[in-house]
Amino acid sequence: MSEPLVFEKSAVGRRAVTLPDCDVPERSPEELLGPGAIRETLPLPEISELELVRHFTRLSHRNYAIDLGFYPLGSCTMKYNPKVHESIARMPGWIGIHPLQPDETAQGALELIHRTERMLAEIAGMEAVSLQPAAGAHGELLSMMMLRAYHRHRGEPERRTILVPESAHGTNPASAARCGFEVRSIPAGDDGLTDVNALKRALGDGVAGLMLTNPNTLGLFERNVEEICSLVHAAGGLMYCDGANMNAIVGVARPGDMGFDVMHFNLHKTFSTPHGGGGPGCGAIAVGKELEPFLPVPRVEAHGDDRYVLDCDRPLSVGRVHSFHGAFLVAVRAYAYILSLGAAGLRDVAETAVLNANYVRSQLRERYDIPYDRTCMHEVVVSASRQKAQAGVRALDISKRLMDYGFHPPTNYFPLVVPEALMIEPTETETKETLDAFCDAMTAIASECDAEPETVKAAPHSTVVSRLDETAAVKQLNVRWAGSA
Ligand SMILES: *Cc1c(COP(=O)(O)O)cnc(C)c1O
């Protein structure tokens, strides 16, 4: 494992496969494709099969993954997704289907979409669901498009302001602004929750709606949610729920019952599609009755018990927001996941996620500041302010040091209202032993901050590369193999 990474493995004449001699006349690329078709002969690596396998296996071990260890990246719900749902999503019947097939030949797929929508509507406590949005932020954008269409349809296009509490996820104001709304921020009170009096002052005829993240980005449940909903409704606005944090309340509480008119799910957080790595996702939205006519087309309609058709004849629809039916296989995983857990199992997910976060909170509170130290939901936000003041060690340093202990770092410097924030989301899928090992590492690092702060500041010490220029790594990503000279 500690062998240095020698990228160049090629040696002239080596082969990973040997094919039998050709038994038809060989033809050159020029003969097949015409003169000038080959502009350059690529310097392809020549390598044995074993060296090839070792190369990629070794590379894969240099990355961190939920399948290797604890991944408490707050707000991202990096939980373990049972492998059986991957097998189900790869079944030939799902992957061999073409989205342009006639409806009669794709009845099973349409039925799955319909059933998944019905189950998510039940979980949301709402009327109808669309699986088209490709991500959480896309679901937010679609929700804003529907709000705009709703107010225009009612002859109130002058409603152009969306209220966004400080405790909302950062994508919320961006989605509203992208949709042409003016965004007005509502401050949080000392308790970390939306300040209801500030909200009252901000309400007026120009308000189209409010976007509430619940549980909010501090991992706290917005206790005044019913009052907030009735205030906004009384002012003629609609209530949007950022439901990316549904892992905390799934099966326990329903946004529809709290008074929300529209919400998005992150199927790639809560419902068994892996999150991260740029894979396909789904930011399914759920709506109440009044927004249902504005849902994207086509809708999958059930005719009787066993026939499913696509309905495009919906004059108030905001149109399409995705080709075909969205990321269909994400829906397959969600469907399998919901069925495998059942209602009681889903409730268990939320209860265990909340229990685990509060367990971590109780273990860390002695050595770290916890600015809003009360029962949290699925994640807990701790602060490295004490370590910064006493030893000049910052949240980022502690995160880097955690890598030496074998853990993925938590989210850093978010939410913005907490200085030196470390946002920890343990999820429901971890054992007590893992949580203990993580809390022990955090405690050990707190001691290191006192005794040998330079060790923490220079971490990580055990990785192939240490501190990177993270901005350059993102802006000038270079993963191209340039070949041997
Ligand atoms: C992850 C997240 C989002 C955005 O979801 P994407 O799929 O990354 O666009 C929105 N809100 C909250 C609270 C989230 O945690």
Short mmCIF file of C-alpha atoms and ligand atoms in Angstrom, two decimals:
data_model
loop_
_atom_site.label_atom_id
_atom_site.label_comp_id
_atom_site.label_asym_id
_atom_site.label_seq_id
_atom_site.Cartn_x
_atom_site.Cartn_y
_atom_site.Cartn_z
CA MET A 1 0.00 0.00 0.00
CA SER A 2 2.80 2.43 0.76
CA GLU A 3 4.43 1.86 -2.64
CA PRO A 4 4.95 5.26 -4.28
CA LEU A 5 2.56 6.11 -7.06
CA VAL A 6 4.52 5.52 -10.25
CA PHE A 7 2.03 6.46 -12.87
CA GLU A 8 3.97 5.36 -15.91
CA LYS A 9 3.66 1.58 -16.20
CA SER A 10 4.03 1.13 -19.93
CA ALA A 11 6.75 -1.10 -21.43
CA VAL A 12 7.06 -1.67 -25.16
CA GLY A 13 5.54 -4.94 -26.32
CA ARG A 14 3.49 -5.79 -23.22
CA ARG A 15 -0.14 -6.73 -23.72
CA ALA A 16 -3.12 -7.15 -21.40
CA VAL A 17 -4.80 -9.48 -23.88
CA THR A 18 -3.58 -11.64 -26.74
CA LEU A 19 -6.05 -12.21 -29.50
CA PRO A 20 -5.91 -15.16 -31.92
CA ASP A 21 -4.44 -14.44 -35.34
CA CYS A 22 -6.83 -12.66 -37.65
CA ASP A 23 -8.53 -15.10 -40.06
CA VAL A 24 -9.89 -12.46 -42.43
CA PRO A 25 -7.75 -10.11 -44.56
CA GLU A 26 -6.40 -7.30 -42.41
CA ARG A 27 -7.20 -3.79 -43.54
CA SER A 28 -5.52 -0.61 -42.39
CA PRO A 29 -7.53 2.22 -40.82
CA GLU A 30 -6.95 4.30 -43.97
CA GLU A 31 -8.43 1.57 -46.11
CA LEU A 32 -11.47 1.39 -43.88
CA LEU A 33 -11.97 5.09 -43.16
CA GLY A 34 -10.31 6.82 -46.11
CA PRO A 35 -7.05 8.71 -46.41
CA GLY A 36 -6.37 11.35 -43.76
CA ALA A 37 -8.82 9.74 -41.30
CA ILE A 38 -6.02 9.03 -38.86
CA ARG A 39 -4.46 12.30 -37.81
CA GLU A 40 -2.25 11.04 -35.01
CA THR A 41 -1.28 7.69 -33.60
CA LEU A 42 -1.99 7.83 -29.88
CA PRO A 43 0.80 6.70 -27.57
CA LEU A 44 -1.37 4.08 -25.88
CA PRO A 45 0.16 2.40 -22.84
CA GLU A 46 1.40 -1.15 -23.30
CA ILE A 47 0.88 -3.11 -20.13
CA SER A 48 0.13 -6.58 -18.80
CA GLU A 49 -3.30 -7.37 -17.44
CA LEU A 50 -2.04 -7.82 -13.88
CA GLU A 51 -0.16 -4.51 -13.89
CA LEU A 52 -3.28 -2.83 -15.25
CA VAL A 53 -5.52 -4.30 -12.56
CA ARG A 54 -3.04 -3.33 -9.85
CA HIS A 55 -2.72 0.19 -11.20
CA PHE A 56 -6.44 0.93 -11.07
CA THR A 57 -7.02 -0.95 -7.85
CA ARG A 58 -4.19 1.00 -6.22
CA LEU A 59 -5.61 4.29 -7.49
CA SER A 60 -9.05 3.40 -6.17
CA HIS A 61 -7.53 2.84 -2.71
CA ARG A 62 -6.20 6.38 -2.66
CA ASN A 63 -9.70 7.73 -2.51
CA TYR A 64 -12.02 7.78 0.45
CA ALA A 65 -15.48 6.24 0.29
CA ILE A 66 -18.39 5.37 2.53
CA ASP A 67 -17.56 1.73 1.81
CA LEU A 68 -14.21 2.30 3.55
CA GLY A 69 -15.18 4.36 6.55
CA PHE A 70 -17.19 7.00 8.36
CA TYR A 71 -18.20 9.99 6.21
CA PRO A 72 -19.88 12.60 8.44
CA LEU A 73 -20.11 15.36 5.82
CA GLY A 74 -22.90 17.51 7.24
CA SER A 75 -25.93 18.40 5.11
CA CYS A 76 -24.88 15.79 2.55
CA THR A 77 -26.30 12.63 4.20
CA MET A 78 -23.42 10.40 3.10
CA LYS A 79 -25.10 7.30 4.46
CA TYR A 80 -24.56 3.73 3.41
CA ASN A 81 -26.90 2.65 0.63
CA PRO A 82 -27.72 -1.07 0.63
CA LYS A 83 -26.12 -2.82 -2.35
CA VAL A 84 -29.29 -4.75 -3.15
CA HIS A 85 -30.80 -1.53 -4.56
CA GLU A 86 -27.87 -1.25 -6.97
CA SER A 87 -28.57 -4.79 -8.21
CA ILE A 88 -32.23 -3.95 -8.65
CA ALA A 89 -31.41 -0.77 -10.58
CA ARG A 90 -29.19 -2.84 -12.90
CA MET A 91 -31.86 -5.39 -13.80
CA PRO A 92 -31.97 -5.89 -17.58
CA GLY A 93 -35.64 -4.93 -17.74
CA TRP A 94 -34.81 -1.44 -16.47
CA ILE A 95 -31.56 -0.76 -18.26
CA GLY A 96 -32.54 -2.23 -21.63
CA ILE A 97 -35.61 -0.04 -22.00
CA HIS A 98 -35.69 3.00 -24.33
CA PRO A 99 -37.48 6.20 -23.33
CA LEU A 100 -39.02 6.53 -26.80
CA GLN A 101 -40.65 3.08 -26.68
CA PRO A 102 -44.43 3.15 -27.08
CA ASP A 103 -46.17 3.44 -23.70
CA GLU A 104 -47.81 0.01 -24.09
CA THR A 105 -44.39 -1.65 -24.15
CA ALA A 106 -43.07 0.22 -21.08
CA GLN A 107 -45.93 -0.37 -18.68
CA GLY A 108 -43.72 -1.67 -15.87
CA ALA A 109 -41.50 1.42 -15.93
CA LEU A 110 -44.49 3.77 -15.99
CA GLU A 111 -46.06 1.84 -13.13
CA LEU A 112 -42.85 2.19 -11.11
CA ILE A 113 -42.79 5.96 -11.72
CA HIS A 114 -46.43 6.22 -10.72
CA ARG A 115 -46.02 4.13 -7.58
CA THR A 116 -42.86 5.95 -6.50
CA GLU A 117 -44.65 9.27 -6.91
CA ARG A 118 -47.59 8.02 -4.84
CA MET A 119 -45.33 6.80 -2.04
CA LEU A 120 -43.33 10.03 -1.95
CA ALA A 121 -46.59 12.03 -1.92
CA GLU A 122 -47.66 10.01 1.12
CA ILE A 123 -44.31 10.61 2.84
CA ALA A 124 -44.60 14.35 2.08
CA GLY A 125 -48.24 14.56 3.12
CA MET A 126 -48.99 16.18 -0.22
CA GLU A 127 -51.08 15.67 -3.35
CA ALA A 128 -48.71 14.85 -6.18
CA VAL A 129 -45.03 14.36 -7.02
CA SER A 130 -42.78 14.94 -10.03
CA LEU A 131 -39.55 12.98 -10.45
CA GLN A 132 -38.15 15.20 -13.20
CA PRO A 133 -35.67 17.46 -11.35
CA ALA A 134 -32.12 16.14 -11.56
CA ALA A 135 -30.90 17.53 -8.21
CA GLY A 136 -32.04 19.26 -5.05
CA ALA A 137 -31.28 22.71 -6.41
CA HIS A 138 -33.13 21.78 -9.61
CA GLY A 139 -36.18 20.86 -7.50
CA GLU A 140 -35.90 24.26 -5.82
CA LEU A 141 -35.77 25.98 -9.20
CA LEU A 142 -38.80 24.04 -10.45
CA SER A 143 -40.68 24.94 -7.26
CA MET A 144 -39.92 28.61 -7.84
CA MET A 145 -41.06 28.34 -11.49
CA MET A 146 -44.35 26.87 -10.26
CA LEU A 147 -44.79 29.60 -7.65
CA ARG A 148 -44.28 32.22 -10.32
CA ALA A 149 -46.77 30.51 -12.66
CA TYR A 150 -49.27 30.21 -9.80
CA HIS A 151 -49.19 33.92 -8.93
CA ARG A 152 -49.33 34.94 -12.60
CA HIS A 153 -52.31 32.67 -13.16
CA ARG A 154 -54.10 34.32 -10.24
CA GLY A 155 -53.43 37.75 -11.70
CA GLU A 156 -50.80 38.70 -9.12
CA PRO A 157 -47.56 38.91 -11.11
CA GLU A 158 -46.41 41.73 -8.85
CA ARG A 159 -45.58 39.16 -6.17
CA ARG A 160 -41.87 39.14 -6.86
CA THR A 161 -40.21 38.67 -3.47
CA ILE A 162 -39.10 35.38 -1.97
CA LEU A 163 -38.22 35.40 1.70
CA VAL A 164 -35.32 33.19 2.72
CA PRO A 165 -34.34 32.78 6.38
CA GLU A 166 -30.66 32.95 7.25
CA SER A 167 -30.82 29.35 8.39
CA ALA A 168 -31.68 28.12 4.88
CA HIS A 169 -29.37 26.14 2.64
CA GLY A 170 -27.29 28.32 0.32
CA THR A 171 -28.94 26.97 -2.81
CA ASN A 172 -32.33 28.43 -1.77
CA PRO A 173 -31.63 32.12 -2.44
CA ALA A 174 -29.70 31.18 -5.58
CA SER A 175 -32.68 29.23 -6.99
CA ALA A 176 -35.12 32.05 -6.25
CA ALA A 177 -32.83 34.65 -7.82
CA ARG A 178 -32.26 32.42 -10.88
CA CYS A 179 -36.03 32.40 -11.35
CA GLY A 180 -36.16 36.20 -11.37
CA PHE A 181 -37.39 36.73 -7.82
CA GLU A 182 -36.00 39.30 -5.45
CA VAL A 183 -34.59 37.59 -2.41
CA ARG A 184 -35.04 39.03 1.04
CA SER A 185 -33.20 37.48 3.95
CA ILE A 186 -34.91 36.90 7.30
CA PRO A 187 -32.54 36.83 10.28
CA ALA A 188 -32.35 34.03 12.81
CA GLY A 189 -32.98 34.66 16.49
CA ASP A 190 -30.60 33.79 19.32
CA ASP A 191 -32.06 30.29 19.35
CA GLY A 192 -30.89 29.67 15.77
CA LEU A 193 -34.47 29.59 14.46
CA THR A 194 -36.22 31.93 12.03
CA ASP A 195 -37.08 35.17 13.82
CA VAL A 196 -40.89 35.30 13.58
CA ASN A 197 -41.09 39.01 14.42
CA ALA A 198 -38.64 39.85 11.67
CA LEU A 199 -40.75 37.72 9.35
CA LYS A 200 -43.90 39.66 10.27
CA ARG A 201 -42.17 42.92 9.38
CA ALA A 202 -41.10 41.56 6.00
CA LEU A 203 -44.50 40.28 4.90
CA GLY A 204 -46.53 42.29 2.42
CA ASP A 205 -48.31 42.30 -0.95
CA GLY A 206 -45.11 41.73 -2.90
CA VAL A 207 -44.31 38.43 -1.23
CA ALA A 208 -44.57 35.34 -3.45
CA GLY A 209 -43.45 32.86 -0.84
CA LEU A 210 -40.93 31.74 1.73
CA MET A 211 -38.30 29.00 1.43
CA LEU A 212 -37.74 27.22 4.71
CA THR A 213 -35.13 24.53 5.29
CA ASN A 214 -36.52 22.24 7.97
CA PRO A 215 -34.62 20.92 9.85
CA ASN A 216 -32.52 24.02 9.19
CA THR A 217 -28.81 24.16 8.46
CA LEU A 218 -27.99 24.23 12.18
CA GLY A 219 -29.61 20.82 12.42
CA LEU A 220 -32.46 22.35 14.42
CA PHE A 221 -36.15 21.78 13.87
CA GLU A 222 -37.97 25.03 13.07
CA ARG A 223 -40.45 24.74 15.94
CA ASN A 224 -42.55 27.70 14.78
CA VAL A 225 -43.15 26.19 11.38
CA GLU A 226 -46.96 26.18 11.68
CA GLU A 227 -47.05 29.84 12.70
CA ILE A 228 -44.62 30.74 9.89
CA CYS A 229 -46.83 28.93 7.38
CA SER A 230 -50.02 30.65 8.51
CA LEU A 231 -48.37 34.09 8.50
CA VAL A 232 -47.10 33.64 4.96
CA HIS A 233 -50.40 32.18 3.74
CA ALA A 234 -52.34 35.06 5.30
CA ALA A 235 -50.13 37.44 3.32
CA GLY A 236 -50.95 35.58 0.09
CA GLY A 237 -47.63 33.78 -0.24
CA LEU A 238 -46.85 30.07 -0.57
CA MET A 239 -44.56 27.95 1.58
CA TYR A 240 -41.70 25.97 0.11
CA CYS A 241 -39.86 23.35 2.18
CA ASP A 242 -36.27 22.44 1.42
CA GLY A 243 -36.63 18.75 2.23
CA ALA A 244 -33.04 17.71 1.54
CA ASN A 245 -32.82 17.07 5.28
CA MET A 246 -35.75 14.61 5.24
CA ASN A 247 -33.43 11.97 6.67
CA ALA A 248 -34.19 13.59 10.03
CA ILE A 249 -37.98 13.38 9.84
CA VAL A 250 -38.93 10.79 7.24
CA GLY A 251 -41.77 8.62 8.52
CA VAL A 252 -42.17 10.82 11.60
CA ALA A 253 -43.41 14.21 10.38
CA ARG A 254 -44.82 15.37 7.04
CA PRO A 255 -44.15 18.81 5.52
CA GLY A 256 -47.71 18.83 4.09
CA ASP A 257 -49.11 18.54 7.61
CA MET A 258 -46.89 21.41 8.77
CA GLY A 259 -48.54 23.68 6.18
CA PHE A 260 -46.09 23.60 3.26
CA ASP A 261 -47.39 23.89 -0.31
CA VAL A 262 -44.36 22.49 -2.11
CA MET A 263 -41.15 20.71 -1.17
CA HIS A 264 -38.24 18.90 -2.72
CA PHE A 265 -36.69 15.59 -1.72
CA ASN A 266 -33.10 14.62 -2.39
CA LEU A 267 -33.56 11.01 -3.45
CA HIS A 268 -29.75 10.96 -3.68
CA LYS A 269 -29.47 11.67 0.02
CA THR A 270 -32.41 10.08 1.77
CA PHE A 271 -33.56 7.33 -0.59
CA SER A 272 -30.63 5.10 -1.42
CA THR A 273 -28.89 6.71 -4.35
CA PRO A 274 -25.28 7.48 -3.43
CA HIS A 275 -24.62 11.20 -3.10
CA GLY A 276 -21.47 12.78 -4.44
CA GLY A 277 -19.09 11.93 -7.21
CA GLY A 278 -21.28 13.61 -9.78
CA GLY A 279 -23.54 10.64 -10.40
CA PRO A 280 -27.18 11.05 -11.41
CA GLY A 281 -29.55 12.33 -8.75
CA CYS A 282 -33.18 13.27 -8.32
CA GLY A 283 -34.65 16.29 -6.57
CA ALA A 284 -38.25 15.06 -6.71
CA ILE A 285 -40.81 17.69 -5.76
CA ALA A 286 -44.13 17.22 -3.97
CA VAL A 287 -46.98 19.72 -4.20
CA GLY A 288 -50.34 20.39 -2.62
CA LYS A 289 -53.61 20.73 -4.56
CA GLU A 290 -53.23 24.36 -5.57
CA LEU A 291 -49.88 23.81 -7.33
CA GLU A 292 -50.72 20.45 -8.90
CA PRO A 293 -51.90 21.93 -12.27
CA PHE A 294 -48.48 23.56 -12.74
CA LEU A 295 -46.42 20.34 -12.50
CA PRO A 296 -44.09 19.52 -15.41
CA VAL A 297 -45.30 17.37 -18.30
CA PRO A 298 -45.64 14.57 -19.10
CA ARG A 299 -47.49 13.15 -16.09
CA VAL A 300 -47.84 9.39 -15.71
CA GLU A 301 -51.54 8.71 -15.28
CA ALA A 302 -53.11 5.45 -14.15
CA HIS A 303 -56.12 4.30 -16.18
CA GLY A 304 -57.82 1.72 -14.03
CA ASP A 305 -55.56 -0.61 -12.09
CA ASP A 306 -53.15 -1.80 -14.70
CA ARG A 307 -52.73 0.70 -17.53
CA TYR A 308 -50.43 3.70 -17.47
CA VAL A 309 -50.31 6.52 -20.00
CA LEU A 310 -48.42 9.78 -20.41
CA ASP A 311 -50.52 12.91 -20.11
CA CYS A 312 -49.17 16.01 -21.84
CA ASP A 313 -52.46 17.84 -22.03
CA ARG A 314 -51.98 20.13 -19.06
CA PRO A 315 -52.38 23.76 -20.13
CA LEU A 316 -51.05 25.29 -16.89
CA SER A 317 -47.91 23.13 -16.74
CA VAL A 318 -44.58 24.94 -16.51
CA GLY A 319 -43.31 22.52 -19.17
CA ARG A 320 -40.45 20.07 -19.02
CA VAL A 321 -37.42 20.46 -16.79
CA HIS A 322 -35.69 17.23 -17.82
CA SER A 323 -35.55 15.03 -20.89
CA PHE A 324 -37.85 12.01 -20.78
CA HIS A 325 -38.65 11.02 -17.17
CA GLY A 326 -35.70 12.29 -15.18
CA ALA A 327 -33.07 9.96 -13.74
CA PHE A 328 -35.26 6.87 -13.90
CA LEU A 329 -32.88 4.45 -12.17
CA VAL A 330 -32.72 6.77 -9.15
CA ALA A 331 -36.48 6.28 -8.89
CA VAL A 332 -35.95 2.49 -9.09
CA ARG A 333 -33.57 2.63 -6.12
CA ALA A 334 -35.94 4.84 -4.12
CA TYR A 335 -38.86 2.53 -4.86
CA ALA A 336 -36.92 -0.54 -3.76
CA TYR A 337 -35.61 1.25 -0.66
CA ILE A 338 -39.04 2.46 0.48
CA LEU A 339 -40.59 -0.97 -0.07
CA SER A 340 -37.77 -2.78 1.71
CA LEU A 341 -38.07 -0.57 4.80
CA GLY A 342 -41.81 0.00 4.94
CA ALA A 343 -43.37 2.76 7.02
CA ALA A 344 -41.93 1.51 10.29
CA GLY A 345 -38.46 1.13 8.80
CA LEU A 346 -38.50 4.68 7.43
CA ARG A 347 -39.42 6.00 10.85
CA ASP A 348 -36.55 4.00 12.27
CA VAL A 349 -34.17 5.73 9.82
CA ALA A 350 -35.10 9.17 11.16
CA GLU A 351 -35.11 8.16 14.80
CA THR A 352 -31.70 6.51 14.57
CA ALA A 353 -30.22 9.39 12.56
CA VAL A 354 -31.37 11.85 15.24
CA LEU A 355 -30.20 9.60 18.07
CA ASN A 356 -26.74 9.22 16.50
CA ALA A 357 -26.32 12.99 16.02
CA ASN A 358 -27.29 13.67 19.61
CA TYR A 359 -24.95 10.95 20.83
CA VAL A 360 -22.06 12.65 18.99
CA ARG A 361 -23.16 16.03 20.40
CA SER A 362 -23.09 14.70 23.94
CA GLN A 363 -19.62 13.18 23.43
CA LEU A 364 -18.08 16.33 21.96
CA ARG A 365 -19.56 19.11 24.09
CA GLU A 366 -16.86 18.95 26.75
CA ARG A 367 -13.95 19.63 24.39
CA TYR A 368 -15.66 21.72 21.70
CA ASP A 369 -17.97 24.72 21.77
CA ILE A 370 -21.48 23.95 20.58
CA PRO A 371 -23.14 27.32 19.95
CA TYR A 372 -26.72 25.97 19.82
CA ASP A 373 -26.38 23.20 22.36
CA ARG A 374 -29.78 21.63 22.54
CA THR A 375 -31.42 18.53 21.12
CA CYS A 376 -30.54 18.53 17.45
CA MET A 377 -32.00 16.61 14.56
CA HIS A 378 -29.82 14.58 12.15
CA GLU A 379 -26.71 16.74 12.40
CA VAL A 380 -24.82 18.75 14.95
CA VAL A 381 -22.77 21.90 14.35
CA VAL A 382 -19.76 22.27 16.64
CA SER A 383 -17.26 25.11 16.61
CA ALA A 384 -13.47 25.21 16.80
CA SER A 385 -13.53 28.77 18.22
CA ARG A 386 -11.95 27.64 21.48
CA GLN A 387 -9.10 25.85 19.67
CA LYS A 388 -8.59 28.88 17.45
CA ALA A 389 -8.43 31.30 20.38
CA GLN A 390 -6.15 29.10 22.50
CA ALA A 391 -3.83 27.52 19.96
CA GLY A 392 -4.49 29.16 16.60
CA VAL A 393 -5.87 25.87 15.28
CA ARG A 394 -8.75 26.30 12.87
CA ALA A 395 -11.69 24.12 11.85
CA LEU A 396 -9.91 23.27 8.61
CA ASP A 397 -6.85 22.00 10.52
CA ILE A 398 -9.00 19.75 12.69
CA SER A 399 -10.70 18.38 9.58
CA LYS A 400 -7.35 17.64 7.94
CA ARG A 401 -6.11 15.95 11.11
CA LEU A 402 -9.21 13.71 11.17
CA MET A 403 -7.96 12.20 7.91
CA ASP A 404 -4.90 10.89 9.76
CA TYR A 405 -7.29 9.13 12.12
CA GLY A 406 -9.02 7.50 9.15
CA PHE A 407 -12.17 9.60 8.94
CA HIS A 408 -13.63 11.79 6.24
CA PRO A 409 -13.84 15.37 7.54
CA PRO A 410 -17.15 16.97 8.41
CA THR A 411 -18.41 19.99 6.47
CA ASN A 412 -16.30 23.08 7.27
CA TYR A 413 -17.31 26.74 7.68
CA PHE A 414 -21.00 26.11 7.05
CA PRO A 415 -23.47 27.28 8.22
CA LEU A 416 -22.03 30.78 8.06
CA VAL A 417 -23.65 31.88 11.32
CA VAL A 418 -21.30 29.63 13.30
CA PRO A 419 -17.62 30.70 13.40
CA GLU A 420 -15.15 27.87 12.74
CA ALA A 421 -18.08 25.54 12.07
CA LEU A 422 -17.72 21.77 11.83
CA MET A 423 -21.02 20.31 10.70
CA ILE A 424 -21.27 16.64 11.59
CA GLU A 425 -23.94 14.33 10.17
CA PRO A 426 -23.36 10.77 11.38
CA THR A 427 -26.48 9.25 9.68
CA GLU A 428 -28.42 6.22 10.86
CA THR A 429 -26.21 3.62 9.23
CA GLU A 430 -23.26 3.75 11.65
CA THR A 431 -22.64 1.57 14.69
CA LYS A 432 -22.01 2.90 18.18
CA GLU A 433 -18.41 1.64 17.89
CA THR A 434 -17.83 3.82 14.84
CA LEU A 435 -19.36 6.86 16.51
CA ASP A 436 -17.19 6.24 19.58
CA ALA A 437 -14.05 5.92 17.47
CA PHE A 438 -14.85 9.21 15.73
CA CYS A 439 -15.58 11.02 19.00
CA ASP A 440 -12.35 9.60 20.49
CA ALA A 441 -10.43 10.96 17.50
CA MET A 442 -12.05 14.39 17.92
CA THR A 443 -11.16 14.33 21.62
CA ALA A 444 -7.58 13.26 20.88
CA ILE A 445 -7.26 16.11 18.38
CA ALA A 446 -8.57 18.57 20.98
CA SER A 447 -5.74 17.39 23.27
CA GLU A 448 -3.23 17.74 20.45
CA CYS A 449 -4.41 21.33 19.96
CA ASP A 450 -3.21 22.00 23.51
CA ALA A 451 -0.04 19.91 23.52
CA GLU A 452 1.26 19.98 19.94
CA PRO A 453 -0.80 22.36 17.81
CA GLU A 454 1.77 22.32 15.00
CA THR A 455 0.99 18.64 14.34
CA VAL A 456 -2.64 19.54 13.76
CA LYS A 457 -1.83 22.60 11.65
CA ALA A 458 0.38 20.59 9.29
CA ALA A 459 -2.01 17.63 8.90
CA PRO A 460 -2.70 15.39 7.10
CA HIS A 461 0.52 13.43 7.52
CA SER A 462 -0.65 10.00 6.31
CA THR A 463 -2.09 10.76 2.87
CA VAL A 464 -0.40 10.49 -0.52
CA VAL A 465 -0.56 14.26 -0.92
CA SER A 466 -0.95 16.67 1.97
CA ARG A 467 -2.58 20.10 1.65
CA LEU A 468 -3.60 20.93 -1.86
CA ASP A 469 -4.45 24.21 -3.46
CA GLU A 470 -8.12 23.27 -3.38
CA THR A 471 -9.22 26.18 -5.55
CA ALA A 472 -6.73 25.32 -8.28
CA ALA A 473 -7.68 21.65 -8.01
CA VAL A 474 -11.27 22.57 -8.80
CA LYS A 475 -10.66 25.34 -11.33
CA GLN A 476 -7.81 23.67 -13.21
CA LEU A 477 -8.73 20.03 -12.81
CA ASN A 478 -6.31 17.89 -14.75
CA VAL A 479 -7.02 14.16 -14.84
CA ARG A 480 -5.64 13.55 -18.31
CA TRP A 481 -3.06 10.86 -18.86
CA ALA A 482 -0.58 12.47 -21.20
CA GLY A 483 1.22 9.31 -22.25
CA SER A 484 4.93 8.65 -22.25
CA ALA A 485 7.23 11.09 -23.99
C1 LIG B 1 -27.87 19.00 -0.48
C2 LIG B 1 -28.82 20.07 -0.18
C3 LIG B 1 -29.42 20.83 -1.21
C4 LIG B 1 -29.02 20.75 -2.68
O1 LIG B 1 -29.09 19.49 -3.25
P1 LIG B 1 -28.28 19.17 -4.60
O2 LIG B 1 -28.78 17.86 -5.05
O3 LIG B 1 -26.82 19.16 -4.22
O4 LIG B 1 -28.58 20.27 -5.58
C5 LIG B 1 -30.38 21.75 -0.86
N1 LIG B 1 -30.72 21.94 0.44
C6 LIG B 1 -30.15 21.23 1.45
C7 LIG B 1 -30.59 21.48 2.86
C8 LIG B 1 -29.18 20.28 1.18
O5 LIG B 1 -28.62 19.60 2.18
#
